[in-house]
mmCIF file of C-alpha atoms in Angstrom:
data_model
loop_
_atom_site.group_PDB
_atom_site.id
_atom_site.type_symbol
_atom_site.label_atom_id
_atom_site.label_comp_id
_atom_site.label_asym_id
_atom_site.label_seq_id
_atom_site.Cartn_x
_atom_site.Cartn_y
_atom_site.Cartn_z
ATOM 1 C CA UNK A 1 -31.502 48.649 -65.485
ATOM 2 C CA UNK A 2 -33.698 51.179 -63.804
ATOM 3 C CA UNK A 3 -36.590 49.795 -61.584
ATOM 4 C CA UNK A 4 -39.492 52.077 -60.269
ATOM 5 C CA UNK A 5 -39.591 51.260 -56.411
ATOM 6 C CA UNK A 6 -43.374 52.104 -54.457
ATOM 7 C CA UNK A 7 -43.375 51.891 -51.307
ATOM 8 C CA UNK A 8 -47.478 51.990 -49.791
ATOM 9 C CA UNK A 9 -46.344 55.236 -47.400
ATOM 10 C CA UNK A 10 -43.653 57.039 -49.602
ATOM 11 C CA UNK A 11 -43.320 58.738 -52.725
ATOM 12 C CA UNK A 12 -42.093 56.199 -55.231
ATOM 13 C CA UNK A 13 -38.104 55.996 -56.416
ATOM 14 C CA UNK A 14 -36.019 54.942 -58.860
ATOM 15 C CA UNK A 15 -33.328 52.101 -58.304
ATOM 16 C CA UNK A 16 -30.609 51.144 -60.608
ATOM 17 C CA UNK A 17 -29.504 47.658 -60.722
ATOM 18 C CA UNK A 18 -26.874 45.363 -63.224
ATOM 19 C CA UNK A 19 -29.035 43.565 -65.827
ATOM 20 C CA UNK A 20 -27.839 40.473 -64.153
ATOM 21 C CA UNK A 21 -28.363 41.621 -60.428
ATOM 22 C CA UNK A 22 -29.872 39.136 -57.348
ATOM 23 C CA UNK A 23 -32.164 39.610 -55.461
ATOM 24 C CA UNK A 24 -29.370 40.588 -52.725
ATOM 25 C CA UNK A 25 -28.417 43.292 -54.663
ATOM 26 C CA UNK A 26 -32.067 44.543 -55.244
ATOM 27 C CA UNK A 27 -32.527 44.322 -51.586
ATOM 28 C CA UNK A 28 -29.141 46.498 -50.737
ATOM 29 C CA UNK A 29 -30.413 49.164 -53.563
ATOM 30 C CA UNK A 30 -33.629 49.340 -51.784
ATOM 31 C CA UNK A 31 -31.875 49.817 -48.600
ATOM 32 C CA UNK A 32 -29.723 52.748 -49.969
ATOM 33 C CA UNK A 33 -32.860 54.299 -51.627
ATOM 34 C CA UNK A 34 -35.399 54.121 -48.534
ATOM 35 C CA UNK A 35 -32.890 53.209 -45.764
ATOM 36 C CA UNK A 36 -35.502 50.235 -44.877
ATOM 37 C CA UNK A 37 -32.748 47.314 -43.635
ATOM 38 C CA UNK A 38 -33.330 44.551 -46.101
ATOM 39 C CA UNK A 39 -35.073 42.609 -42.800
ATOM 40 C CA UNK A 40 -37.510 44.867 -42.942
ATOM 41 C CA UNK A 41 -38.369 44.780 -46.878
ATOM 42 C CA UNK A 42 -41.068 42.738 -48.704
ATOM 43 C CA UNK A 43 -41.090 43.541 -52.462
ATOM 44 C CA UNK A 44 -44.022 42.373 -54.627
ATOM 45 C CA UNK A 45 -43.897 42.244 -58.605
ATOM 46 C CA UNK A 46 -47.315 41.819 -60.006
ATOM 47 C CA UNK A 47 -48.748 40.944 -57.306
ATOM 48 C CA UNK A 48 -46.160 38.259 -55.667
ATOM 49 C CA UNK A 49 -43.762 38.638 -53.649
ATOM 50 C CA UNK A 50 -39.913 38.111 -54.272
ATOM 51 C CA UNK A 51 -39.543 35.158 -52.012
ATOM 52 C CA UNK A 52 -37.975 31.408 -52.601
ATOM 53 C CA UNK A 53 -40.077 28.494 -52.035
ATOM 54 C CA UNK A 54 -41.423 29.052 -48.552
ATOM 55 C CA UNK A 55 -42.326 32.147 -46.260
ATOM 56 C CA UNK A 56 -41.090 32.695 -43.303
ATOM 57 C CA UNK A 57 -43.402 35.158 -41.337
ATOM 58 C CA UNK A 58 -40.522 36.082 -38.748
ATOM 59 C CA UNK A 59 -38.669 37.287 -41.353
ATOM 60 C CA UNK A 60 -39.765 37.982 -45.141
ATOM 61 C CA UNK A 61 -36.159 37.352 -46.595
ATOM 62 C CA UNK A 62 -35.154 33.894 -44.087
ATOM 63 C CA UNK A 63 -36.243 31.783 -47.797
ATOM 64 C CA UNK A 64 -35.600 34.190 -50.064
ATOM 65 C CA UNK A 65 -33.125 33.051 -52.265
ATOM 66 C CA UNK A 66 -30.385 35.533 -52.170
ATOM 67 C CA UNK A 67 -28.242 34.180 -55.137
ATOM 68 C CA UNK A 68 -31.685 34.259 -57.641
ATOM 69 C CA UNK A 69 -31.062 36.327 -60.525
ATOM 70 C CA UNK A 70 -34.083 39.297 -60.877
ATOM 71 C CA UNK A 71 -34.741 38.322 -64.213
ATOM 72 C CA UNK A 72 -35.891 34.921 -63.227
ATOM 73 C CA UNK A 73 -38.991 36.812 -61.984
ATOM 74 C CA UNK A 74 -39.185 38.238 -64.885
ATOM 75 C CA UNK A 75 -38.563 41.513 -63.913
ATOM 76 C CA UNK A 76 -37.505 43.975 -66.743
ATOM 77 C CA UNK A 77 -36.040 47.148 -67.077
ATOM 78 C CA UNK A 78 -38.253 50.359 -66.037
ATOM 79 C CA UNK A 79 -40.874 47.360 -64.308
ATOM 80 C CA UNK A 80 -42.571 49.079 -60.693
ATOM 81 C CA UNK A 81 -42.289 46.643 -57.919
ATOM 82 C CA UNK A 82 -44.431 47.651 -54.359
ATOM 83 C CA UNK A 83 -42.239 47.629 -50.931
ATOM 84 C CA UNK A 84 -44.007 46.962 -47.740
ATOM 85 C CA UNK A 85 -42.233 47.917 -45.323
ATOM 86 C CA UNK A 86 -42.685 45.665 -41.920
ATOM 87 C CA UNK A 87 -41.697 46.903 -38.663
ATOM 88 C CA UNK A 88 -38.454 44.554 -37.658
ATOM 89 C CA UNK A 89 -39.566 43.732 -33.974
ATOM 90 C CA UNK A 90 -37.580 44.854 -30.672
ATOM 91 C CA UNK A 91 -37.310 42.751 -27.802
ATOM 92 C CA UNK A 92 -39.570 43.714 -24.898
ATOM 93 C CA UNK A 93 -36.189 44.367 -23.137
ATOM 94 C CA UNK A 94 -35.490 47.251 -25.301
ATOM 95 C CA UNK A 95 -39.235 48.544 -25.592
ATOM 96 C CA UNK A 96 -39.765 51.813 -23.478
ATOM 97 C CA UNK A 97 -41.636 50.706 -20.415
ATOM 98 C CA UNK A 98 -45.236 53.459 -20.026
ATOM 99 C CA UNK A 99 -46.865 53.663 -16.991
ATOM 100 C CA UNK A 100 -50.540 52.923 -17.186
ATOM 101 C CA UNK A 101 -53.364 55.943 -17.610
ATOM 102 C CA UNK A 102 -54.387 54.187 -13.768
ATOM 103 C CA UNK A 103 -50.768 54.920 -12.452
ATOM 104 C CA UNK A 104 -50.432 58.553 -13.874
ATOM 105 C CA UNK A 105 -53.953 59.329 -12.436
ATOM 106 C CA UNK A 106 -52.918 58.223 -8.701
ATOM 107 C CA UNK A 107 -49.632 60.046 -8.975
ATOM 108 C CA UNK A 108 -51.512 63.508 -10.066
ATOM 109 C CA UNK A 109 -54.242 63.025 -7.988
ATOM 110 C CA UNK A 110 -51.742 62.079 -4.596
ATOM 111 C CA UNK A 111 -51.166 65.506 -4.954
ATOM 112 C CA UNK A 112 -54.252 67.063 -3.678
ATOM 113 C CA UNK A 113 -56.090 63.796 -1.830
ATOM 114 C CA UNK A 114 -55.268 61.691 0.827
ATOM 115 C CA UNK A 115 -54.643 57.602 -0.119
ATOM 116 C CA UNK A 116 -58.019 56.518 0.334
ATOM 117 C CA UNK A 117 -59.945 59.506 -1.082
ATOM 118 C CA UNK A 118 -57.122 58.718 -4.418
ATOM 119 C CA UNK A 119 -58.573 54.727 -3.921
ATOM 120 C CA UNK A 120 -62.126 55.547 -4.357
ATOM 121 C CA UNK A 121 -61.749 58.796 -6.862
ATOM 122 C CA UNK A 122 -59.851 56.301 -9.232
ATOM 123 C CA UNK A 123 -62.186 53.186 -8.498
ATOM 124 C CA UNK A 124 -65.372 55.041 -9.849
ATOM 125 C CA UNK A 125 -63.615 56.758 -12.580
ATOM 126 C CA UNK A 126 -61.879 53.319 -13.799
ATOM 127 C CA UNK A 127 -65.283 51.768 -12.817
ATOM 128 C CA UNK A 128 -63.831 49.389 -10.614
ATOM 129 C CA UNK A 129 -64.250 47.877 -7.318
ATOM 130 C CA UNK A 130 -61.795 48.899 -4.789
ATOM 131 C CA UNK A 131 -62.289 45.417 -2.676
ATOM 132 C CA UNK A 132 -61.855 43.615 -5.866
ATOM 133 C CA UNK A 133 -58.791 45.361 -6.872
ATOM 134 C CA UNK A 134 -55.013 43.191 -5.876
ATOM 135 C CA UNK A 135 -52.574 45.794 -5.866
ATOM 136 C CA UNK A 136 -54.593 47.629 -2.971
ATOM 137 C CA UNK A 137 -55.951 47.157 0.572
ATOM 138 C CA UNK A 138 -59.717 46.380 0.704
ATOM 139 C CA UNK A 139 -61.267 49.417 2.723
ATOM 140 C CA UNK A 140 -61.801 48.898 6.404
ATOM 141 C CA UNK A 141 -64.999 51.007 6.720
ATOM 142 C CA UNK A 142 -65.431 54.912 7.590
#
């Protein structure tokens, strides 16, 4: 049976699936269409979602039940289901570690101004107290 796939971002697709496909198999023909990893699918018919008898917000197919025939939903052939795609997280390990706007301003301004002038320059542009600030020695007068 053909099924009209929407994703919110994406032009919509057609999937093909067996009359008596799961909802594994409607998961792995999404994948091939979009290339969204099944983790990272949520796929709503009429306005619910394909899911088994509890949610699990760490992961949208944990209680899905994988062995549940598509028809049981009472999806049909040529029906338009909606896929949300949800970012799959990444471990703050493998996240790409920015320096602050604060730290890029020191470097460029180190450049051109001695330590202390760079200490107050950045303290009244970042509206801060240099006394108040931990990462830097208080000022010891002129």
């Amino acid at each position: 049976m053909q099924l009209r796939i929407k994703p919110l971002t994406k032009p919509e697709q057609s999937v093909e699936v067996s009359s008596n496909a799961t909802t594994s198999d409607l998961f792995d023909a999404v994948h091939s269409a979009f290339g969204v990893e099944p983790a990272g699918q949520r796929l709503v018919f009429k306005g619910c979602p394909l899911l088994g008898t509890l949610f699990s917000h760490s992961s949208p197919t944990a209680n899905l039940d994988k062995s549940r025939l598509i028809s049981q939903y009472g999806i049909r052939d040529g029906d338009k289901l909606t896929l949300v795609i949800k970012q799959v997280s990444v471990p703050d390990s493998f996240q790409e570690r920015r320096p602050s706007f604060e730290t890029l301003l020191r470097n460029h301004l180190a450049h051109t101004y001695s330590e202390r002038e760079v200490e107050v320059i950045v303290s009244k542009f970042m509206h801060t107290d240099p006394i108040l600030r931990r990462h830097t020695k208080p000022e010891l007068g002129p």
